[in-house]
Structure formats: C-alpha cells, structure tokens
Amino acid sequence: MLSTPQTRSLLATAAAFVLAYAPLSATADNVVLDVPDAVAKAEAEMKPYAEPIEHTELAIEMVPIKGGTFTMGTPESEADRNEDEGPQREVTVDPFWMGKYEITWDQYDVWSEQMDQRRRQMLSIPATPRDEIVDGISKPTEPYTDMSFGMGKERYPAISMTQHAARTFCKWLSAKTGRYYRLPTEAEWEYAARAGTQTAYSFGDDPEQLDDYAWYFDNSEDAYHEVGQKKPNPWGLYDMHGNVAEWVLDQYVADFYSQNPKIKNPLAIPSTLYPRVVRGGGWDDDPDMLRSGVREGSSEEWKEQDPQLPQSIWYLTDAQGVGFRVVRPLTEPTADEKANKWDKTAPVQLDPEE
C-alpha cells in the first residue's frame, strides 16, 4: 500500500505520465512497444534510439555498435598488465546496441519498486500482454539498508546488485518492451570500450588524461557521480572507464583466452556463483583497473557484511563500485539459443521460502 505522501505526489503528477510512445495493438503477434528508430533488419539500418520505460517518463538511450573483429586482451608490453588479460586473441562480435550510460537508480527502481505497474493501475491504464508478463517477473526483496549508501539516486548509477539481479532487470526490460535485452559478454564489452583502439584506454595510454574521461579513486571524492559527466569514448559511450564497474554475462575463467584463441561471439557460461566478471573499474579503483582490457572476478567477500541468513541473492553490501549497462543484439536469438547460451546460468537463484 502506498503511503499518503507518495499517493499525493503521484496523483499530483499523474498528467505527466501520458505515454510518449503509444504501444502497438495488443495481439498475440504484435506486442512490441512502438519505437520506430529501434527497428532494423540489417546493420546499415541501425540508429541510436531511446527505449521508453512504459508508464513512466524515463527512457534508456541506446547506441548502435557495428559488428566486427578485434584483438581482445592486452599486449605483454602494456603497463600494469595482468596474466589473465592474455594471450591476445582475434574475436568477432555481431552488431548490437549498447546503453549509452550505465543503468541509473531511477531506471532500476522502476523494476525493483514496481513503480510502472503502480502508476498504470493508478491511472487505470488497461494491461497489455506485456504488462501481464511483467507482473510475473521476480523483483528484489526489500533491501536491508539504503543500497546507494547515501551517495545519491535518480541519475546516479545503480549499484550493489548481484549479477542475478542485473540479469533479471534485463528480463524485465525485455518483457516491458518486446525487445530482447541482456548484459553484454566480456568480448562485446571490451570491443565497445576500446571503440577501435588498441591502447590501454580508449583515449590512449596516458593515465594522466583519466580526469577527462572517468571518475576513479583520485578524483571521485569517495563516491560515484551522475552518469555522462565525463567525455565519451570514440563510439559515444559514457563512463566505460570508471564511475562503476559493470557486470557482463561471463563466468570469470582466468585462462579463457588461451582456451578459445579465435572465436565468434564467445561466452563463458556461468556454472558457479563465484567468480563472475565485471569490467571497467569504478569510482573506488586506481587507474590500472580502468584499462580497457582489465578483468575482475567477483567474490563472496562482496556480500561479507550482508546481515541476512541466508544472504540475499539480490544485493552485494560490499560492492559499492559495481553496476551494469544493457545491450540488445541486432538479431534476436531463438528460444533454444537463449536457453542454451545467452540466458543460461547456474546454479538457479531463488529467494528462500518464508
């Protein structure tokens, strides 16, 4: 039940929630939210677009990334290189769209607090087939503390979620829009972060330039910052270096590159909860952790201070520098491809029964 102040606030602003994009007619074969620029049958037709979060004024800005082949990993000559960043390998990725920014708290909380469905019900908007699917998708349990840890919400990056939570957000977003969203793979993330470069950072090798492109330990003042405040990389993506490290789909496998020296669309399908991969470094990291090729594996220590027994499948008390951004492949995989690769993860995560 909404509190009285929340109710007054929502009613006062009800007129603001007129949809910017009307949904297509709700039939069994036609349940995709109508966003013309999001429609493309070939790479040449891909455009930037903003994905509306229906029943709110929010949208997620998406940038087209052309497919291609690149050298993944770092050369042995790169400063601060770690052994798991090699050997370098030739990797091909198919075209996709990627979030221009990291997912922000105002976007994340629509899902985690079911604000979209509450507003739909308050405004007596009939449920579409998408809404009915959305209603059936899990949302996080109530957080046991302020998961922003006082650093700011709204346009600040959402943090401290497990990979499971980030994956479930993508499942929810897919249901809301009728378009398939997921986390990027390690390969897609590095391809987009490098943006055609082979230097330590997308702007070159000199960490002295990081202040122009990233929030990190030396300039963050011990907190993350609103997304998009620094310069973007050459492909128009913001905060790929720093602010928050970003979940990808992969299990962390230290020697994965040597196991797969030349491959298309690689993915280390998760089979254990730890370690899994985050990329890009965060506001609390040193410059070496913000390099395009650096890899970091998650740890049980990331929820060490979680007071709950059993510990939450949704929150990471001690990962205040971890968030995520979403991608959407140009060609949506089949149901079998999703089940056997893109959405596959083990073990199954379930909230404990009360």
mmCIF file of C-alpha atoms in Angstrom:
data_model
loop_
_atom_site.group_PDB
_atom_site.id
_atom_site.type_symbol
_atom_site.label_atom_id
_atom_site.label_comp_id
_atom_site.label_asym_id
_atom_site.label_seq_id
_atom_site.Cartn_x
_atom_site.Cartn_y
_atom_site.Cartn_z
ATOM 1 C CA MET A 1 0.000 0.000 0.000
ATOM 2 C CA LEU A 2 1.411 3.425 -0.946
ATOM 3 C CA SER A 3 1.905 5.929 1.856
ATOM 4 C CA THR A 4 -0.228 9.064 1.855
ATOM 5 C CA PRO A 5 2.649 11.381 0.784
ATOM 6 C CA GLN A 6 3.535 9.033 -2.088
ATOM 7 C CA THR A 7 -0.083 8.896 -3.183
ATOM 8 C CA ARG A 8 -0.433 12.682 -3.145
ATOM 9 C CA SER A 9 2.782 13.067 -5.120
ATOM 10 C CA LEU A 10 1.785 10.533 -7.764
ATOM 11 C CA LEU A 11 -1.719 11.959 -8.163
ATOM 12 C CA ALA A 12 -0.330 15.470 -8.479
ATOM 13 C CA THR A 13 1.885 14.382 -11.335
ATOM 14 C CA ALA A 14 -0.462 11.892 -12.999
ATOM 15 C CA ALA A 15 -0.816 14.006 -16.108
ATOM 16 C CA ALA A 16 2.940 13.769 -16.644
ATOM 17 C CA PHE A 17 2.733 10.069 -17.309
ATOM 18 C CA VAL A 18 0.998 10.262 -20.682
ATOM 19 C CA LEU A 19 2.974 7.856 -22.843
ATOM 20 C CA ALA A 20 5.408 9.393 -25.276
ATOM 21 C CA TYR A 21 5.166 6.247 -27.392
ATOM 22 C CA ALA A 22 1.824 4.523 -27.848
ATOM 23 C CA PRO A 23 2.032 0.722 -27.748
ATOM 24 C CA LEU A 24 1.152 -1.226 -30.830
ATOM 25 C CA SER A 25 -2.190 -3.020 -30.820
ATOM 26 C CA ALA A 26 -2.037 -5.775 -28.247
ATOM 27 C CA THR A 27 -2.450 -9.014 -30.153
ATOM 28 C CA ALA A 28 -0.655 -12.311 -29.806
ATOM 29 C CA ASP A 29 1.589 -11.465 -32.764
ATOM 30 C CA ASN A 30 2.052 -7.777 -32.057
ATOM 31 C CA VAL A 31 3.198 -6.861 -28.550
ATOM 32 C CA VAL A 32 6.321 -4.791 -29.235
ATOM 33 C CA LEU A 33 6.411 -1.215 -27.943
ATOM 34 C CA ASP A 34 6.417 1.066 -30.985
ATOM 35 C CA VAL A 35 9.770 2.882 -31.266
ATOM 36 C CA PRO A 36 10.492 3.359 -34.982
ATOM 37 C CA ASP A 37 14.224 4.045 -34.607
ATOM 38 C CA ALA A 38 14.626 0.753 -32.743
ATOM 39 C CA VAL A 39 13.585 -1.204 -35.836
ATOM 40 C CA ALA A 40 16.374 -2.535 -38.078
ATOM 41 C CA LYS A 41 16.689 -5.622 -40.239
ATOM 42 C CA ALA A 42 20.325 -5.044 -41.165
ATOM 43 C CA GLU A 43 23.359 -3.372 -39.585
ATOM 44 C CA ALA A 44 23.187 -0.457 -42.035
ATOM 45 C CA GLU A 45 19.699 0.381 -40.735
ATOM 46 C CA MET A 46 20.702 0.610 -37.060
ATOM 47 C CA LYS A 47 20.144 4.016 -35.436
ATOM 48 C CA PRO A 48 20.501 5.453 -31.948
ATOM 49 C CA TYR A 49 17.206 5.290 -30.095
ATOM 50 C CA ALA A 50 15.685 5.850 -26.682
ATOM 51 C CA GLU A 51 13.812 2.882 -25.197
ATOM 52 C CA PRO A 52 10.859 4.213 -23.191
ATOM 53 C CA ILE A 53 10.124 2.607 -19.853
ATOM 54 C CA GLU A 54 6.375 2.407 -20.302
ATOM 55 C CA HIS A 55 4.150 4.121 -17.687
ATOM 56 C CA THR A 56 6.997 6.464 -16.707
ATOM 57 C CA GLU A 57 8.774 9.457 -18.253
ATOM 58 C CA LEU A 58 12.077 7.552 -18.326
ATOM 59 C CA ALA A 59 13.948 6.079 -21.277
ATOM 60 C CA ILE A 60 17.191 4.160 -21.807
ATOM 61 C CA GLU A 61 19.363 5.639 -24.571
ATOM 62 C CA MET A 62 20.877 3.013 -26.874
ATOM 63 C CA VAL A 63 23.866 3.416 -29.217
ATOM 64 C CA PRO A 64 24.361 1.203 -32.315
ATOM 65 C CA ILE A 65 27.621 -0.769 -32.336
ATOM 66 C CA LYS A 66 28.642 -2.253 -35.678
ATOM 67 C CA GLY A 67 29.832 -5.834 -35.677
ATOM 68 C CA GLY A 68 33.477 -6.566 -36.347
ATOM 69 C CA THR A 69 36.678 -8.376 -35.480
ATOM 70 C CA PHE A 70 39.172 -7.027 -32.956
ATOM 71 C CA THR A 71 42.171 -8.070 -30.909
ATOM 72 C CA MET A 72 40.918 -8.880 -27.419
ATOM 73 C CA GLY A 73 43.293 -8.746 -24.488
ATOM 74 C CA THR A 74 46.394 -6.699 -23.801
ATOM 75 C CA PRO A 75 49.944 -6.936 -25.138
ATOM 76 C CA GLU A 76 52.661 -8.063 -22.751
ATOM 77 C CA SER A 77 54.198 -4.599 -23.055
ATOM 78 C CA GLU A 78 51.166 -2.820 -21.530
ATOM 79 C CA ALA A 79 51.850 -1.251 -18.134
ATOM 80 C CA ASP A 80 50.173 -2.992 -15.183
ATOM 81 C CA ARG A 81 49.095 -5.898 -17.375
ATOM 82 C CA ASN A 82 47.768 -8.990 -15.585
ATOM 83 C CA GLU A 83 48.345 -12.538 -16.799
ATOM 84 C CA ASP A 84 44.601 -13.173 -17.313
ATOM 85 C CA GLU A 85 44.494 -10.436 -19.982
ATOM 86 C CA GLY A 86 46.155 -12.721 -22.481
ATOM 87 C CA PRO A 87 47.157 -14.247 -24.674
ATOM 88 C CA GLN A 88 45.649 -11.761 -27.092
ATOM 89 C CA ARG A 89 43.162 -13.339 -29.481
ATOM 90 C CA GLU A 90 41.121 -12.429 -32.519
ATOM 91 C CA VAL A 91 37.425 -12.171 -31.672
ATOM 92 C CA THR A 92 34.418 -11.410 -33.870
ATOM 93 C CA VAL A 93 31.193 -9.989 -32.467
ATOM 94 C CA ASP A 94 27.863 -9.469 -34.187
ATOM 95 C CA PRO A 95 26.229 -5.998 -34.238
ATOM 96 C CA PHE A 96 24.334 -4.805 -31.173
ATOM 97 C CA TRP A 97 23.028 -1.735 -29.434
ATOM 98 C CA MET A 98 24.561 -0.760 -26.094
ATOM 99 C CA GLY A 99 23.344 1.536 -23.354
ATOM 100 C CA LYS A 100 24.842 4.986 -23.755
ATOM 101 C CA TYR A 101 25.074 5.190 -19.962
ATOM 102 C CA GLU A 102 25.153 2.827 -17.027
ATOM 103 C CA ILE A 103 21.690 1.923 -15.726
ATOM 104 C CA THR A 104 20.676 4.598 -13.242
ATOM 105 C CA TRP A 105 18.771 4.335 -9.989
ATOM 106 C CA ASP A 106 15.649 5.988 -11.401
ATOM 107 C CA GLN A 107 15.552 3.337 -14.165
ATOM 108 C CA TYR A 108 16.448 0.454 -11.855
ATOM 109 C CA ASP A 109 13.881 1.380 -9.213
ATOM 110 C CA VAL A 110 11.017 1.243 -11.720
ATOM 111 C CA TRP A 111 11.630 -2.503 -11.696
ATOM 112 C CA SER A 112 12.764 -3.002 -8.113
ATOM 113 C CA GLU A 113 9.857 -0.994 -6.644
ATOM 114 C CA GLN A 114 7.287 -1.824 -9.383
ATOM 115 C CA MET A 115 6.609 1.885 -9.926
ATOM 116 C CA ASP A 116 5.493 1.330 -13.523
ATOM 117 C CA GLN A 117 2.754 -1.111 -12.565
ATOM 118 C CA ARG A 118 1.579 1.036 -9.663
ATOM 119 C CA ARG A 119 1.274 4.050 -11.948
ATOM 120 C CA ARG A 120 -0.533 2.003 -14.596
ATOM 121 C CA GLN A 121 -3.059 0.860 -12.015
ATOM 122 C CA MET A 122 -3.432 4.332 -10.527
ATOM 123 C CA LEU A 123 -4.156 5.828 -13.950
ATOM 124 C CA SER A 124 -6.485 2.941 -14.862
ATOM 125 C CA ILE A 125 -4.471 2.067 -17.963
ATOM 126 C CA PRO A 126 -5.586 -1.341 -19.296
ATOM 127 C CA ALA A 127 -2.944 -4.039 -19.041
ATOM 128 C CA THR A 128 -1.311 -5.095 -22.306
ATOM 129 C CA PRO A 129 0.096 -8.598 -22.854
ATOM 130 C CA ARG A 130 3.475 -7.069 -21.969
ATOM 131 C CA ASP A 131 2.145 -5.823 -18.631
ATOM 132 C CA GLU A 132 0.826 -9.279 -17.822
ATOM 133 C CA ILE A 133 4.269 -10.784 -18.476
ATOM 134 C CA VAL A 134 5.950 -8.028 -16.444
ATOM 135 C CA ASP A 135 3.662 -8.746 -13.491
ATOM 136 C CA GLY A 136 5.021 -12.294 -13.388
ATOM 137 C CA ILE A 137 8.735 -11.411 -13.295
ATOM 138 C CA SER A 138 10.541 -11.520 -9.969
ATOM 139 C CA LYS A 139 11.586 -8.335 -8.262
ATOM 140 C CA PRO A 140 14.140 -7.982 -5.489
ATOM 141 C CA THR A 141 13.188 -8.473 -1.880
ATOM 142 C CA GLU A 142 13.142 -5.306 0.216
ATOM 143 C CA PRO A 143 16.694 -4.028 0.705
ATOM 144 C CA TYR A 144 18.042 -4.305 4.217
ATOM 145 C CA THR A 145 19.711 -0.883 4.026
ATOM 146 C CA ASP A 146 19.987 2.080 1.648
ATOM 147 C CA MET A 147 21.778 0.353 -1.242
ATOM 148 C CA SER A 148 23.045 3.704 -2.567
ATOM 149 C CA PHE A 149 24.850 4.130 0.756
ATOM 150 C CA GLY A 150 23.985 7.819 0.769
ATOM 151 C CA MET A 151 25.849 8.598 -2.464
ATOM 152 C CA GLY A 152 22.761 9.668 -4.440
ATOM 153 C CA LYS A 153 19.955 8.179 -6.515
ATOM 154 C CA GLU A 154 17.984 9.255 -9.635
ATOM 155 C CA ARG A 155 20.637 9.799 -12.385
ATOM 156 C CA TYR A 156 23.408 8.193 -10.356
ATOM 157 C CA PRO A 157 24.352 4.649 -11.419
ATOM 158 C CA ALA A 158 22.543 1.836 -9.654
ATOM 159 C CA ILE A 159 24.997 -0.235 -7.623
ATOM 160 C CA SER A 160 25.458 -3.178 -5.289
ATOM 161 C CA MET A 161 23.300 -5.642 -7.205
ATOM 162 C CA THR A 162 24.279 -9.247 -7.872
ATOM 163 C CA GLN A 163 24.722 -10.476 -11.420
ATOM 164 C CA HIS A 164 21.432 -12.324 -10.893
ATOM 165 C CA ALA A 165 19.689 -9.013 -10.168
ATOM 166 C CA ALA A 166 21.203 -7.377 -13.255
ATOM 167 C CA ARG A 167 20.126 -10.337 -15.404
ATOM 168 C CA THR A 168 16.586 -10.193 -14.000
ATOM 169 C CA PHE A 169 16.375 -6.469 -14.749
ATOM 170 C CA CYS A 170 17.200 -7.326 -18.375
ATOM 171 C CA LYS A 171 14.480 -9.990 -18.398
ATOM 172 C CA TRP A 172 12.010 -7.421 -17.059
ATOM 173 C CA LEU A 173 13.078 -4.823 -19.635
ATOM 174 C CA SER A 174 12.655 -7.382 -22.419
ATOM 175 C CA ALA A 175 9.130 -8.137 -21.227
ATOM 176 C CA LYS A 176 8.234 -4.445 -20.965
ATOM 177 C CA THR A 177 9.383 -3.594 -24.464
ATOM 178 C CA GLY A 178 9.020 -6.771 -26.503
ATOM 179 C CA ARG A 179 12.684 -6.379 -27.493
ATOM 180 C CA TYR A 180 15.411 -8.687 -26.202
ATOM 181 C CA TYR A 181 17.848 -7.101 -23.744
ATOM 182 C CA ARG A 182 20.672 -8.716 -21.805
ATOM 183 C CA LEU A 183 24.039 -7.992 -20.257
ATOM 184 C CA PRO A 184 26.995 -7.733 -22.663
ATOM 185 C CA THR A 185 29.528 -10.504 -22.923
ATOM 186 C CA GLU A 186 33.121 -9.807 -21.931
ATOM 187 C CA ALA A 187 34.014 -9.675 -25.620
ATOM 188 C CA GLU A 188 31.212 -7.256 -26.520
ATOM 189 C CA TRP A 189 32.069 -5.054 -23.562
ATOM 190 C CA GLU A 190 35.768 -4.828 -24.432
ATOM 191 C CA TYR A 191 35.017 -4.315 -28.131
ATOM 192 C CA ALA A 192 32.724 -1.387 -27.279
ATOM 193 C CA ALA A 193 35.088 0.008 -24.635
ATOM 194 C CA ARG A 194 38.060 0.006 -26.992
ATOM 195 C CA ALA A 195 35.953 1.595 -29.740
ATOM 196 C CA GLY A 196 38.520 0.748 -32.409
ATOM 197 C CA THR A 197 41.600 1.469 -30.275
ATOM 198 C CA GLN A 198 44.340 -0.847 -29.034
ATOM 199 C CA THR A 199 45.721 1.419 -26.307
ATOM 200 C CA ALA A 200 45.338 0.924 -22.567
ATOM 201 C CA TYR A 201 42.376 3.303 -22.532
ATOM 202 C CA SER A 202 40.081 4.405 -25.335
ATOM 203 C CA PHE A 203 41.839 7.789 -25.336
ATOM 204 C CA GLY A 204 45.434 6.487 -25.292
ATOM 205 C CA ASP A 205 47.993 5.092 -22.861
ATOM 206 C CA ASP A 206 48.466 8.066 -20.539
ATOM 207 C CA PRO A 207 46.537 7.696 -17.244
ATOM 208 C CA GLU A 208 47.123 11.404 -16.636
ATOM 209 C CA GLN A 209 44.213 12.023 -19.052
ATOM 210 C CA LEU A 210 41.775 9.962 -16.993
ATOM 211 C CA ASP A 211 40.319 13.017 -15.270
ATOM 212 C CA ASP A 212 38.681 13.986 -18.552
ATOM 213 C CA TYR A 213 37.034 10.589 -19.074
ATOM 214 C CA ALA A 214 36.479 8.861 -15.756
ATOM 215 C CA TRP A 215 35.589 9.009 -12.085
ATOM 216 C CA TYR A 216 38.103 6.949 -10.116
ATOM 217 C CA PHE A 217 39.943 6.906 -6.798
ATOM 218 C CA ASP A 218 41.972 10.064 -7.387
ATOM 219 C CA ASN A 219 39.079 12.368 -8.368
ATOM 220 C CA SER A 220 35.808 10.793 -7.194
ATOM 221 C CA GLU A 221 35.863 12.139 -3.627
ATOM 222 C CA ASP A 222 34.882 8.687 -2.366
ATOM 223 C CA ALA A 223 31.591 8.396 -4.247
ATOM 224 C CA TYR A 224 30.116 7.720 -7.661
ATOM 225 C CA HIS A 225 28.752 10.552 -9.815
ATOM 226 C CA GLU A 226 25.806 11.140 -12.127
ATOM 227 C CA VAL A 227 26.240 9.331 -15.427
ATOM 228 C CA GLY A 228 27.502 11.157 -18.508
ATOM 229 C CA GLN A 229 29.516 13.882 -16.773
ATOM 230 C CA LYS A 230 32.846 12.984 -18.400
ATOM 231 C CA LYS A 231 33.859 12.707 -22.059
ATOM 232 C CA PRO A 232 32.536 9.707 -24.025
ATOM 233 C CA ASN A 233 34.695 7.191 -25.832
ATOM 234 C CA PRO A 234 35.032 7.375 -29.661
ATOM 235 C CA TRP A 235 31.756 5.450 -30.144
ATOM 236 C CA GLY A 236 29.712 7.730 -27.915
ATOM 237 C CA LEU A 237 29.589 5.567 -24.780
ATOM 238 C CA TYR A 238 29.989 7.283 -21.406
ATOM 239 C CA ASP A 239 31.693 6.010 -18.242
ATOM 240 C CA MET A 240 33.183 2.899 -19.834
ATOM 241 C CA HIS A 241 36.209 3.767 -17.718
ATOM 242 C CA GLY A 242 35.326 4.214 -14.057
ATOM 243 C CA ASN A 243 32.283 5.529 -12.178
ATOM 244 C CA VAL A 244 31.093 1.964 -11.616
ATOM 245 C CA ALA A 245 32.459 -1.352 -12.830
ATOM 246 C CA GLU A 246 29.929 -3.212 -14.969
ATOM 247 C CA TRP A 247 28.569 -6.743 -14.879
ATOM 248 C CA VAL A 248 28.930 -8.855 -18.002
ATOM 249 C CA LEU A 249 27.398 -12.287 -18.705
ATOM 250 C CA ASP A 250 30.556 -14.342 -18.250
ATOM 251 C CA GLN A 251 31.919 -16.632 -15.609
ATOM 252 C CA TYR A 252 35.431 -15.482 -14.743
ATOM 253 C CA VAL A 253 37.864 -18.046 -16.208
ATOM 254 C CA ALA A 254 41.470 -16.929 -15.851
ATOM 255 C CA ASP A 255 42.759 -18.825 -18.901
ATOM 256 C CA PHE A 256 39.640 -18.439 -21.074
ATOM 257 C CA TYR A 257 41.554 -16.617 -23.803
ATOM 258 C CA SER A 258 44.006 -19.463 -24.313
ATOM 259 C CA GLN A 259 41.124 -21.976 -24.392
ATOM 260 C CA ASN A 260 39.445 -20.001 -27.180
ATOM 261 C CA PRO A 261 42.193 -18.382 -29.296
ATOM 262 C CA LYS A 262 39.993 -17.371 -32.238
ATOM 263 C CA ILE A 263 36.246 -17.342 -31.862
ATOM 264 C CA LYS A 264 32.966 -15.615 -32.726
ATOM 265 C CA ASN A 265 30.678 -14.293 -30.003
ATOM 266 C CA PRO A 266 32.488 -16.035 -27.117
ATOM 267 C CA LEU A 267 30.799 -16.515 -23.753
ATOM 268 C CA ALA A 268 31.956 -18.361 -20.635
ATOM 269 C CA ILE A 269 28.534 -19.594 -19.474
ATOM 270 C CA PRO A 270 28.316 -19.313 -15.671
ATOM 271 C CA SER A 271 28.258 -22.561 -13.736
ATOM 272 C CA THR A 272 29.181 -21.313 -10.251
ATOM 273 C CA LEU A 273 28.182 -18.185 -8.322
ATOM 274 C CA TYR A 274 31.784 -17.020 -7.973
ATOM 275 C CA PRO A 275 33.761 -15.641 -9.627
ATOM 276 C CA ARG A 276 31.865 -13.795 -12.367
ATOM 277 C CA VAL A 277 33.187 -10.893 -14.412
ATOM 278 C CA VAL A 278 32.885 -7.141 -14.022
ATOM 279 C CA ARG A 279 34.650 -4.716 -16.353
ATOM 280 C CA GLY A 280 35.785 -1.106 -16.477
ATOM 281 C CA GLY A 281 36.692 -0.274 -12.890
ATOM 282 C CA GLY A 282 34.835 2.026 -10.540
ATOM 283 C CA TRP A 283 34.990 5.224 -8.531
ATOM 284 C CA ASP A 284 37.000 3.444 -5.822
ATOM 285 C CA ASP A 285 39.636 1.951 -8.149
ATOM 286 C CA ASP A 286 43.126 3.028 -9.178
ATOM 287 C CA PRO A 287 43.907 3.878 -12.837
ATOM 288 C CA ASP A 288 45.269 0.421 -13.687
ATOM 289 C CA MET A 289 41.839 -1.126 -13.007
ATOM 290 C CA LEU A 290 40.167 1.207 -15.534
ATOM 291 C CA ARG A 291 42.098 -0.106 -18.548
ATOM 292 C CA SER A 292 40.030 -1.455 -21.453
ATOM 293 C CA GLY A 293 41.494 -4.960 -21.139
ATOM 294 C CA VAL A 294 41.467 -5.469 -17.383
ATOM 295 C CA ARG A 295 39.305 -8.290 -15.971
ATOM 296 C CA GLU A 296 37.936 -8.611 -12.444
ATOM 297 C CA GLY A 297 36.195 -11.586 -10.883
ATOM 298 C CA SER A 298 33.518 -11.308 -8.215
ATOM 299 C CA SER A 299 33.985 -12.771 -4.750
ATOM 300 C CA GLU A 300 31.918 -13.905 -1.764
ATOM 301 C CA GLU A 301 33.590 -11.020 0.063
ATOM 302 C CA TRP A 302 31.371 -8.667 -1.957
ATOM 303 C CA LYS A 303 28.474 -9.532 0.367
ATOM 304 C CA GLU A 304 30.514 -10.176 3.502
ATOM 305 C CA GLN A 305 28.578 -7.651 5.613
ATOM 306 C CA ASP A 306 25.136 -8.817 4.473
ATOM 307 C CA PRO A 307 23.371 -9.347 7.829
ATOM 308 C CA GLN A 308 20.737 -11.726 6.448
ATOM 309 C CA LEU A 309 20.733 -15.505 6.814
ATOM 310 C CA PRO A 310 20.725 -16.811 4.158
ATOM 311 C CA GLN A 311 22.415 -13.909 2.429
ATOM 312 C CA SER A 312 20.480 -12.091 -0.287
ATOM 313 C CA ILE A 313 20.513 -13.270 -3.905
ATOM 314 C CA TRP A 314 19.876 -9.643 -4.968
ATOM 315 C CA TYR A 315 22.287 -7.379 -3.074
ATOM 316 C CA LEU A 316 26.044 -7.002 -2.545
ATOM 317 C CA THR A 317 26.735 -4.935 0.563
ATOM 318 C CA ASP A 318 30.450 -4.668 -0.175
ATOM 319 C CA ALA A 319 30.360 -3.977 -3.929
ATOM 320 C CA GLN A 320 29.537 -0.292 -3.884
ATOM 321 C CA GLY A 321 31.506 0.276 -7.080
ATOM 322 C CA VAL A 322 29.621 -2.279 -9.206
ATOM 323 C CA GLY A 323 26.705 -1.605 -11.591
ATOM 324 C CA PHE A 324 25.817 -2.525 -15.199
ATOM 325 C CA ARG A 325 24.588 -1.407 -18.616
ATOM 326 C CA VAL A 326 22.440 -3.296 -21.118
ATOM 327 C CA VAL A 327 22.832 -4.441 -24.721
ATOM 328 C CA ARG A 328 20.396 -5.550 -27.388
ATOM 329 C CA PRO A 329 21.641 -7.755 -30.263
ATOM 330 C CA LEU A 330 20.533 -6.791 -33.778
ATOM 331 C CA THR A 331 19.434 -10.377 -34.385
ATOM 332 C CA GLU A 332 17.390 -11.754 -31.519
ATOM 333 C CA PRO A 333 18.451 -15.309 -30.679
ATOM 334 C CA THR A 334 15.980 -18.151 -30.865
ATOM 335 C CA ALA A 335 14.391 -19.588 -27.737
ATOM 336 C CA ASP A 336 16.824 -22.518 -27.888
ATOM 337 C CA GLU A 337 19.818 -20.201 -28.287
ATOM 338 C CA LYS A 338 18.680 -18.193 -25.269
ATOM 339 C CA ALA A 339 18.156 -21.304 -23.167
ATOM 340 C CA ASN A 340 21.433 -22.944 -24.160
ATOM 341 C CA LYS A 341 23.705 -19.897 -24.198
ATOM 342 C CA TRP A 342 22.601 -16.312 -23.690
ATOM 343 C CA ASP A 343 20.277 -16.771 -20.704
ATOM 344 C CA LYS A 344 21.910 -19.887 -19.294
ATOM 345 C CA THR A 345 23.360 -19.639 -15.806
ATOM 346 C CA ALA A 346 23.786 -21.963 -12.846
ATOM 347 C CA PRO A 347 23.062 -22.560 -10.077
ATOM 348 C CA VAL A 348 19.449 -21.385 -10.085
ATOM 349 C CA GLN A 349 18.919 -18.432 -7.741
ATOM 350 C CA LEU A 350 15.727 -18.421 -5.652
ATOM 351 C CA ASP A 351 14.620 -16.417 -2.648
ATOM 352 C CA PRO A 352 14.177 -18.589 0.445
ATOM 353 C CA GLU A 353 10.592 -19.548 1.232
ATOM 354 C CA GLU A 354 9.220 -17.820 4.292
#
